[in-house]
Amino acid sequence: MIILNPKSWKGSYKVVKRVVDILGAGFVVLLCAPMFAFIALLIRLSSTGPVFVKQCRMGKAFQPFYRYKFRTIVQANSEISNEFETGEHVSFTGIGRILRKFKLDELPQIFNVLKGEMSLVGPRPELPYYVDKFKDEYKEILTVRPGLMDLAFLTYIDFLPLGEKPTVNSAISESTYIEKTLPEKIKLAKLYLEHASFLFDLALIGQTFLNLLGLRSVLLKMRHPQSLTGEVFFQDSVIRKFIVRYRRFLVVIFDFGLIVLANYMAFLLRFDGKIPDDSLRIFTEMLPWLLMIRGALFIFFSLNEGLWRYVSIWDVKKIFVGVMLGTVVFYAMVAWVIGEASYPRSVFIIDSILLIGFLVGSRAAVRLFRERKVLNQMKRVLIIGAGDAGAKIVREMQADPSCTYEPIGFVDNDPGKFGKRIHGVKVLGPRADLQTILAVHNPEEVLVALPAASAAIVREITTSLEIFKLPIKTLPKLEAVLDGKVAINQIRPLAIEDLLQRPSVDLNPEPVNRLIKGKRVFVTGAGGSIGSELCRQIIGFNPKALILYERHENSLYSIGSELVDNGQSSLVHPVLGDITDVHRLDDTIKAYSPDIIFHAAAHKHVPLMEINPGEAVKNNILGTQLVAEAAVKYGVEHFVLISTDKAVNPSSVMGATKRGAELVLQAIAQRSSTCFLTVRFGNVLGSNGSVVPRFQKQIKAGGPVTVTHPEVRRYFMSIPEAVCLVLHAATLGESGAIYLLEMGEQIKLVDLARNLIRLSGHLPDREVPIEFVGLRPGEKLQEELIGKGEQAIPSSLEKILKLRPDNSFDYSFLQRVQGLAEDPTFNNRELVINKLQQLIPTFLSTEALDQNGSTSSQSAYMSSDKVGEQILLVNDESNVKDAVQNFLEAKG
């Protein structure tokens, strides 16, 4: 049962509530009139003073009224002053203690309900003195009539919480009441207003009567309303403990009672409500045999062992089979063994139908009761996808009492499902009508339950939802759904990875396990985005040792501490060092003698490397050479270089130096037994200094989100995918090879920015503007994965390609690199770039383009006041090489 959750006190609920107040209060007065008289007599006989007392309380719209109660204290006057009622000076009468304990002193407030000053259920009325102290809080609370019963009424006895051993003699100071108790009662009053409904009122009334019998539930967490999850009735009560202890015996007795009831009602129905004496005799004589047969079969089918809160179709099937088999056996016993020919044959059928209904209904009622949601703040959620995943998650939402989701409908493209219901939730229409459905049904969240959907479909859905500013959430991948692992706690916000234009990589980990298990693994740049993820995944394959080589101490400490905290302290060896420090590097590799080196250390920020080309050459080219030569010197088996798509026909210093690192490995591989290979891939989502964290930071600040150019496109993959590719490529083991991932289509950065803005709950351009600032030095409009002279061929692993390099490899490359290392002009930017161009012929820097007469992409970028109207002017002169056209790819 889900309690409705109206946001106001208007309309039919208000009318129905007042009608119920009058009828209910009138019924209580008539029913309890003798009790009223008896209590009044006891009060009169036990002490001197009035039977009733009254006290001024604050009512709806701050209108004061007098609340009536039976007198429980020694009080000469009929009116109680505004003094604190539970102070130590209060003396209770003998009958007053009993009345207080069972809250019977509250009964005269029924007359306040009849007068319209109070309601049966509502926030408890407070003294004007205390209302004045919390006037702002009570402005919301006193928009409704105060009530005889509410959450505070269930939670507090004499102003003490239930969890603090309440007794009639308990007393707290006024300061404690003002500072602690009253603020908590105000929270409870507001909580009631949030969940107010007719059914919720009935639940509170029922719980009040249970409390009077000592069967507490609520409301053991009520002092912390934010943690409420709908506690079950009978919590921590004597009756509950008795039921739990003797549950099986009680279930057997209960089932036997249902057997007797079903059989007797079958006779009643057969004879139209009046059983003849002969038939009544037959019923009485045959009943023991029926109980024996059904009891034995119930035990055989374990019908008395299942937990009713989890009753399912499987339990219904067992009940049906058990009952029908029992009927067949009983019929054979009556007709052929005992020979009672006068037993009405229709009773066998009627009895079976009734008993199945009783057994299933009683168990289903318990499950429905356990799955009720009374005190949860429900979120109306629209589910896109009415397949297996959607059906499973709706069932989870309905079955979990702590779930805060209320499914209001499905959206699905299957015409056969339109208008149908799944677990009581209607399929409202196709995705094409999504905006209309959203406008009509007004959900608070949208859940995409399409585990097998492509990124294009997910992007289409996010675009349709753009104008509604709704949080978008999703489910795990298809494999989790097929394994039956879909659960509420797996619902997560839609992430940018879900919008990638290609499927994720999913490869068999066994080859990686064979490569790494029991080996000593050395990771350079271990504190970076790729390096740290490499360490996380490598440690899962049980290496003999993992050496983390990193020059930034904070990054090294972070990943080292993370791995140690996960119980890997004996395997992890953090080393602070620089790959360009030949002595430190040489000593470290010699000491640890690694079997595998993953070389992830590199300078990668394109604009910074344009300004500091000497450092890029020193770290990316010469540093790679030093690590590779040390690997050869100390007999490392495998060496894996992490490269980038920017190394292909490079237009930036960073790309050129990474291409230089690739060529260093290919040259050293020609004369070494170490297996050297390179893994090349595109941008990594969420890596340090990448575009996604920058966009997210700008969105958090309210914008603008800065994009270099409307047509800039990049390949993207997630960090775990990138590392997965690196590890699997390492297993291929062909020395000198370059491997890359089939990365699909490139993504426009402006589209990426828009999607990030949407996923952050904002509207692109309206709430968070997007500005185009021009290409930065060294940037291309589009990246490439395959360079001039290279050919991509399939490898032995799915989705991983092998590049066949140009056969015209220059074997003097290492000598020229050595000459560059010995050149003392590292601080001269122009000279370094010139030498880098000589070393990497495919490198076309900004200066080279200008010298060819082409307008550079940076200087030619024209700004405009209108966002989106900027253009890139390119001089289409014939002397611009094909590589320049490949670099620019812009509108002429």
GROMACS .gro file of N, CA, C and O in nm, residues 9 17 20-21 24-25 28 67 103 106-107 109-110 113 118-125 145-155 188-189 192 200-212:
model
  196
    9TRP      N    1  -0.349   2.123   0.133
    9TRP     CA    2  -0.463   2.079   0.213
    9TRP      C    3  -0.595   2.120   0.148
    9TRP      O    4  -0.694   2.141   0.217
   17LYS      N    5  -1.172   1.484   0.522
   17LYS     CA    6  -1.112   1.483   0.655
   17LYS      C    7  -1.208   1.539   0.759
   17LYS      O    8  -1.223   1.482   0.867
   20VAL      N    9  -1.497   1.291   0.819
   20VAL     CA   10  -1.450   1.178   0.900
   20VAL      C   11  -1.431   1.221   1.045
   20VAL      O   12  -1.463   1.146   1.139
   21ASP      N   13  -1.382   1.343   1.067
   21ASP     CA   14  -1.366   1.393   1.204
   21ASP      C   15  -1.500   1.393   1.278
   21ASP      O   16  -1.510   1.346   1.393
   24GLY      N   17  -1.634   1.025   1.309
   24GLY     CA   18  -1.551   0.948   1.402
   24GLY      C   19  -1.565   0.994   1.545
   24GLY      O   20  -1.576   0.913   1.638
   25ALA      N   21  -1.564   1.125   1.565
   25ALA     CA   22  -1.577   1.178   1.702
   25ALA      C   23  -1.714   1.146   1.760
   25ALA      O   24  -1.726   1.108   1.878
   28VAL      N   25  -1.717   0.784   1.865
   28VAL     CA   26  -1.641   0.761   1.989
   28VAL      C   27  -1.719   0.808   2.110
   28VAL      O   28  -1.721   0.742   2.215
   67ARG      N   29  -0.830   2.341   2.525
   67ARG     CA   30  -0.827   2.196   2.505
   67ARG      C   31  -0.869   2.129   2.634
   67ARG      O   32  -0.821   2.162   2.743
  103LYS      N   33  -0.297   0.710   2.802
  103LYS     CA   34  -0.341   0.830   2.730
  103LYS      C   35  -0.493   0.846   2.730
  103LYS      O   36  -0.549   0.911   2.642
  106GLU      N   37  -0.667   1.198   2.736
  106GLU     CA   38  -0.684   1.276   2.614
  106GLU      C   39  -0.826   1.264   2.556
  106GLU      O   40  -0.863   1.340   2.467
  107LEU      N   41  -0.905   1.169   2.605
  107LEU     CA   42  -1.036   1.141   2.544
  107LEU      C   43  -1.128   1.263   2.536
  107LEU      O   44  -1.198   1.279   2.435
  109GLN      N   45  -1.080   1.546   2.446
  109GLN     CA   46  -1.051   1.630   2.330
  109GLN      C   47  -1.139   1.594   2.210
  109GLN      O   48  -1.142   1.667   2.111
  110ILE      N   49  -1.212   1.481   2.222
  110ILE     CA   50  -1.311   1.447   2.119
  110ILE      C   51  -1.411   1.561   2.102
  110ILE      O   52  -1.458   1.590   1.991
  113VAL      N   53  -1.280   1.817   1.882
  113VAL     CA   54  -1.292   1.775   1.742
  113VAL      C   55  -1.431   1.806   1.690
  113VAL      O   56  -1.448   1.859   1.579
  118MET      N   57  -1.023   2.109   1.667
  118MET     CA   58  -0.918   2.010   1.645
  118MET      C   59  -0.966   1.908   1.543
  118MET      O   60  -1.084   1.906   1.506
  119SER      N   61  -0.875   1.822   1.500
  119SER     CA   62  -0.905   1.712   1.410
  119SER      C   63  -0.863   1.583   1.478
  119SER      O   64  -0.786   1.585   1.575
  120LEU      N   65  -0.914   1.470   1.430
  120LEU     CA   66  -0.870   1.344   1.487
  120LEU      C   67  -0.720   1.324   1.467
  120LEU      O   68  -0.649   1.276   1.556
  121VAL      N   69  -0.670   1.360   1.349
  121VAL     CA   70  -0.528   1.346   1.319
  121VAL      C   71  -0.474   1.479   1.269
  121VAL      O   72  -0.535   1.543   1.182
  122GLY      N   73  -0.363   1.520   1.325
  122GLY     CA   74  -0.301   1.647   1.287
  122GLY      C   75  -0.192   1.683   1.385
  122GLY      O   76  -0.175   1.616   1.489
  123PRO      N   77  -0.114   1.785   1.357
  123PRO     CA   78  -0.007   1.825   1.449
  123PRO      C   79  -0.062   1.856   1.588
  123PRO      O   80  -0.165   1.924   1.600
  124ARG      N   81   0.003   1.810   1.691
  124ARG     CA   82  -0.045   1.832   1.828
  124ARG      C   83  -0.046   1.981   1.861
  124ARG      O   84   0.047   2.055   1.827
  125PRO      N   85  -0.153   2.029   1.929
  125PRO     CA   86  -0.160   2.172   1.965
  125PRO      C   87  -0.057   2.206   2.072
  125PRO      O   88  -0.028   2.125   2.160
  145ARG      N   89  -0.579   2.230   1.116
  145ARG     CA   90  -0.627   2.213   1.252
  145ARG      C   91  -0.530   2.125   1.331
  145ARG      O   92  -0.480   2.026   1.279
  146PRO      N   93  -0.505   2.155   1.457
  146PRO     CA   94  -0.428   2.064   1.541
  146PRO      C   95  -0.503   1.932   1.555
  146PRO      O   96  -0.625   1.925   1.535
  147GLY      N   97  -0.432   1.827   1.591
  147GLY     CA   98  -0.493   1.695   1.596
  147GLY      C   99  -0.483   1.629   1.731
  147GLY      O  100  -0.397   1.662   1.814
  148LEU      N  101  -0.573   1.534   1.750
  148LEU     CA  102  -0.569   1.452   1.871
  148LEU      C  103  -0.455   1.352   1.862
  148LEU      O  104  -0.393   1.318   1.963
  149MET      N  105  -0.427   1.303   1.744
  149MET     CA  106  -0.321   1.204   1.723
  149MET      C  107  -0.229   1.252   1.612
  149MET      O  108  -0.275   1.302   1.510
  150ASP      N  109  -0.100   1.233   1.632
  150ASP     CA  110  -0.002   1.258   1.526
  150ASP      C  111   0.125   1.180   1.558
  150ASP      O  112   0.128   1.099   1.651
  151LEU      N  113   0.230   1.204   1.483
  151LEU     CA  114   0.354   1.131   1.504
  151LEU      C  115   0.414   1.160   1.641
  151LEU      O  116   0.468   1.070   1.705
  152ALA      N  117   0.406   1.284   1.686
  152ALA     CA  118   0.459   1.317   1.818
  152ALA      C  119   0.379   1.248   1.928
  152ALA      O  120   0.433   1.209   2.031
  153PHE      N  121   0.249   1.232   1.908
  153PHE     CA  122   0.163   1.164   2.005
  153PHE      C  123   0.207   1.019   2.023
  153PHE      O  124   0.201   0.963   2.132
  154LEU      N  125   0.255   0.957   1.912
  154LEU     CA  126   0.303   0.820   1.918
  154LEU      C  127   0.443   0.811   1.975
  154LEU      O  128   0.481   0.710   2.034
  155THR      N  129   0.521   0.915   1.957
  155THR     CA  130   0.662   0.909   1.988
  155THR      C  131   0.695   0.954   2.130
  155THR      O  132   0.792   0.910   2.189
  188LEU      N  133   0.849   1.652   1.348
  188LEU     CA  134   0.748   1.548   1.327
  188LEU      C  135   0.620   1.606   1.270
  188LEU      O  136   0.553   1.543   1.187
  189ALA      N  137   0.583   1.726   1.316
  189ALA     CA  138   0.464   1.791   1.262
  189ALA      C  139   0.481   1.821   1.114
  189ALA      O  140   0.390   1.801   1.033
  192TYR      N  141   0.453   1.507   0.913
  192TYR     CA  142   0.314   1.469   0.892
  192TYR      C  143   0.254   1.549   0.776
  192TYR      O  144   0.182   1.494   0.691
  200PHE      N  145  -0.295   0.776   0.523
  200PHE     CA  146  -0.195   0.798   0.626
  200PHE      C  147  -0.260   0.829   0.761
  200PHE      O  148  -0.214   0.783   0.866
  201ASP      N  149  -0.368   0.906   0.759
  201ASP     CA  150  -0.442   0.932   0.883
  201ASP      C  151  -0.495   0.802   0.943
  201ASP      O  152  -0.487   0.782   1.066
  202LEU      N  153  -0.548   0.715   0.859
  202LEU     CA  154  -0.597   0.586   0.909
  202LEU      C  155  -0.483   0.505   0.969
  202LEU      O  156  -0.500   0.437   1.072
  203ALA      N  157  -0.366   0.510   0.905
  203ALA     CA  158  -0.251   0.437   0.958
  203ALA      C  159  -0.211   0.488   1.095
  203ALA      O  160  -0.178   0.411   1.186
  204LEU      N  161  -0.213   0.618   1.114
  204LEU     CA  162  -0.178   0.676   1.244
  204LEU      C  163  -0.281   0.639   1.351
  204LEU      O  164  -0.245   0.612   1.466
  205ILE      N  165  -0.408   0.639   1.313
  205ILE     CA  166  -0.512   0.601   1.409
  205ILE      C  167  -0.493   0.455   1.451
  205ILE      O  168  -0.497   0.420   1.570
  206GLY      N  169  -0.468   0.369   1.353
  206GLY     CA  170  -0.446   0.228   1.385
  206GLY      C  171  -0.323   0.209   1.471
  206GLY      O  172  -0.324   0.131   1.567
  207GLN      N  173  -0.216   0.281   1.441
  207GLN     CA  174  -0.094   0.268   1.521
  207GLN      C  175  -0.115   0.317   1.663
  207GLN      O  176  -0.058   0.264   1.758
  208THR      N  177  -0.200   0.420   1.679
  208THR     CA  178  -0.227   0.470   1.814
  208THR      C  179  -0.292   0.363   1.900
  208THR      O  180  -0.254   0.343   2.016
  209PHE      N  181  -0.389   0.292   1.844
  209PHE     CA  182  -0.454   0.185   1.920
  209PHE      C  183  -0.357   0.072   1.951
  209PHE      O  184  -0.361   0.012   2.058
  210LEU      N  185  -0.267   0.042   1.856
  210LEU     CA  186  -0.166  -0.061   1.882
  210LEU      C  187  -0.073  -0.018   1.995
  210LEU      O  188  -0.033  -0.099   2.078
  211ASN      N  189  -0.038   0.110   1.996
  211ASN     CA  190   0.048   0.160   2.103
  211ASN      C  191  -0.019   0.147   2.239
  211ASN      O  192   0.046   0.118   2.339
  212LEU      N  193  -0.149   0.172   2.242
  212LEU     CA  194  -0.221   0.161   2.368
  212LEU      C  195  -0.217   0.018   2.421
  212LEU      O  196  -0.227  -0.005   2.542
   0.00000   0.00000   0.00000
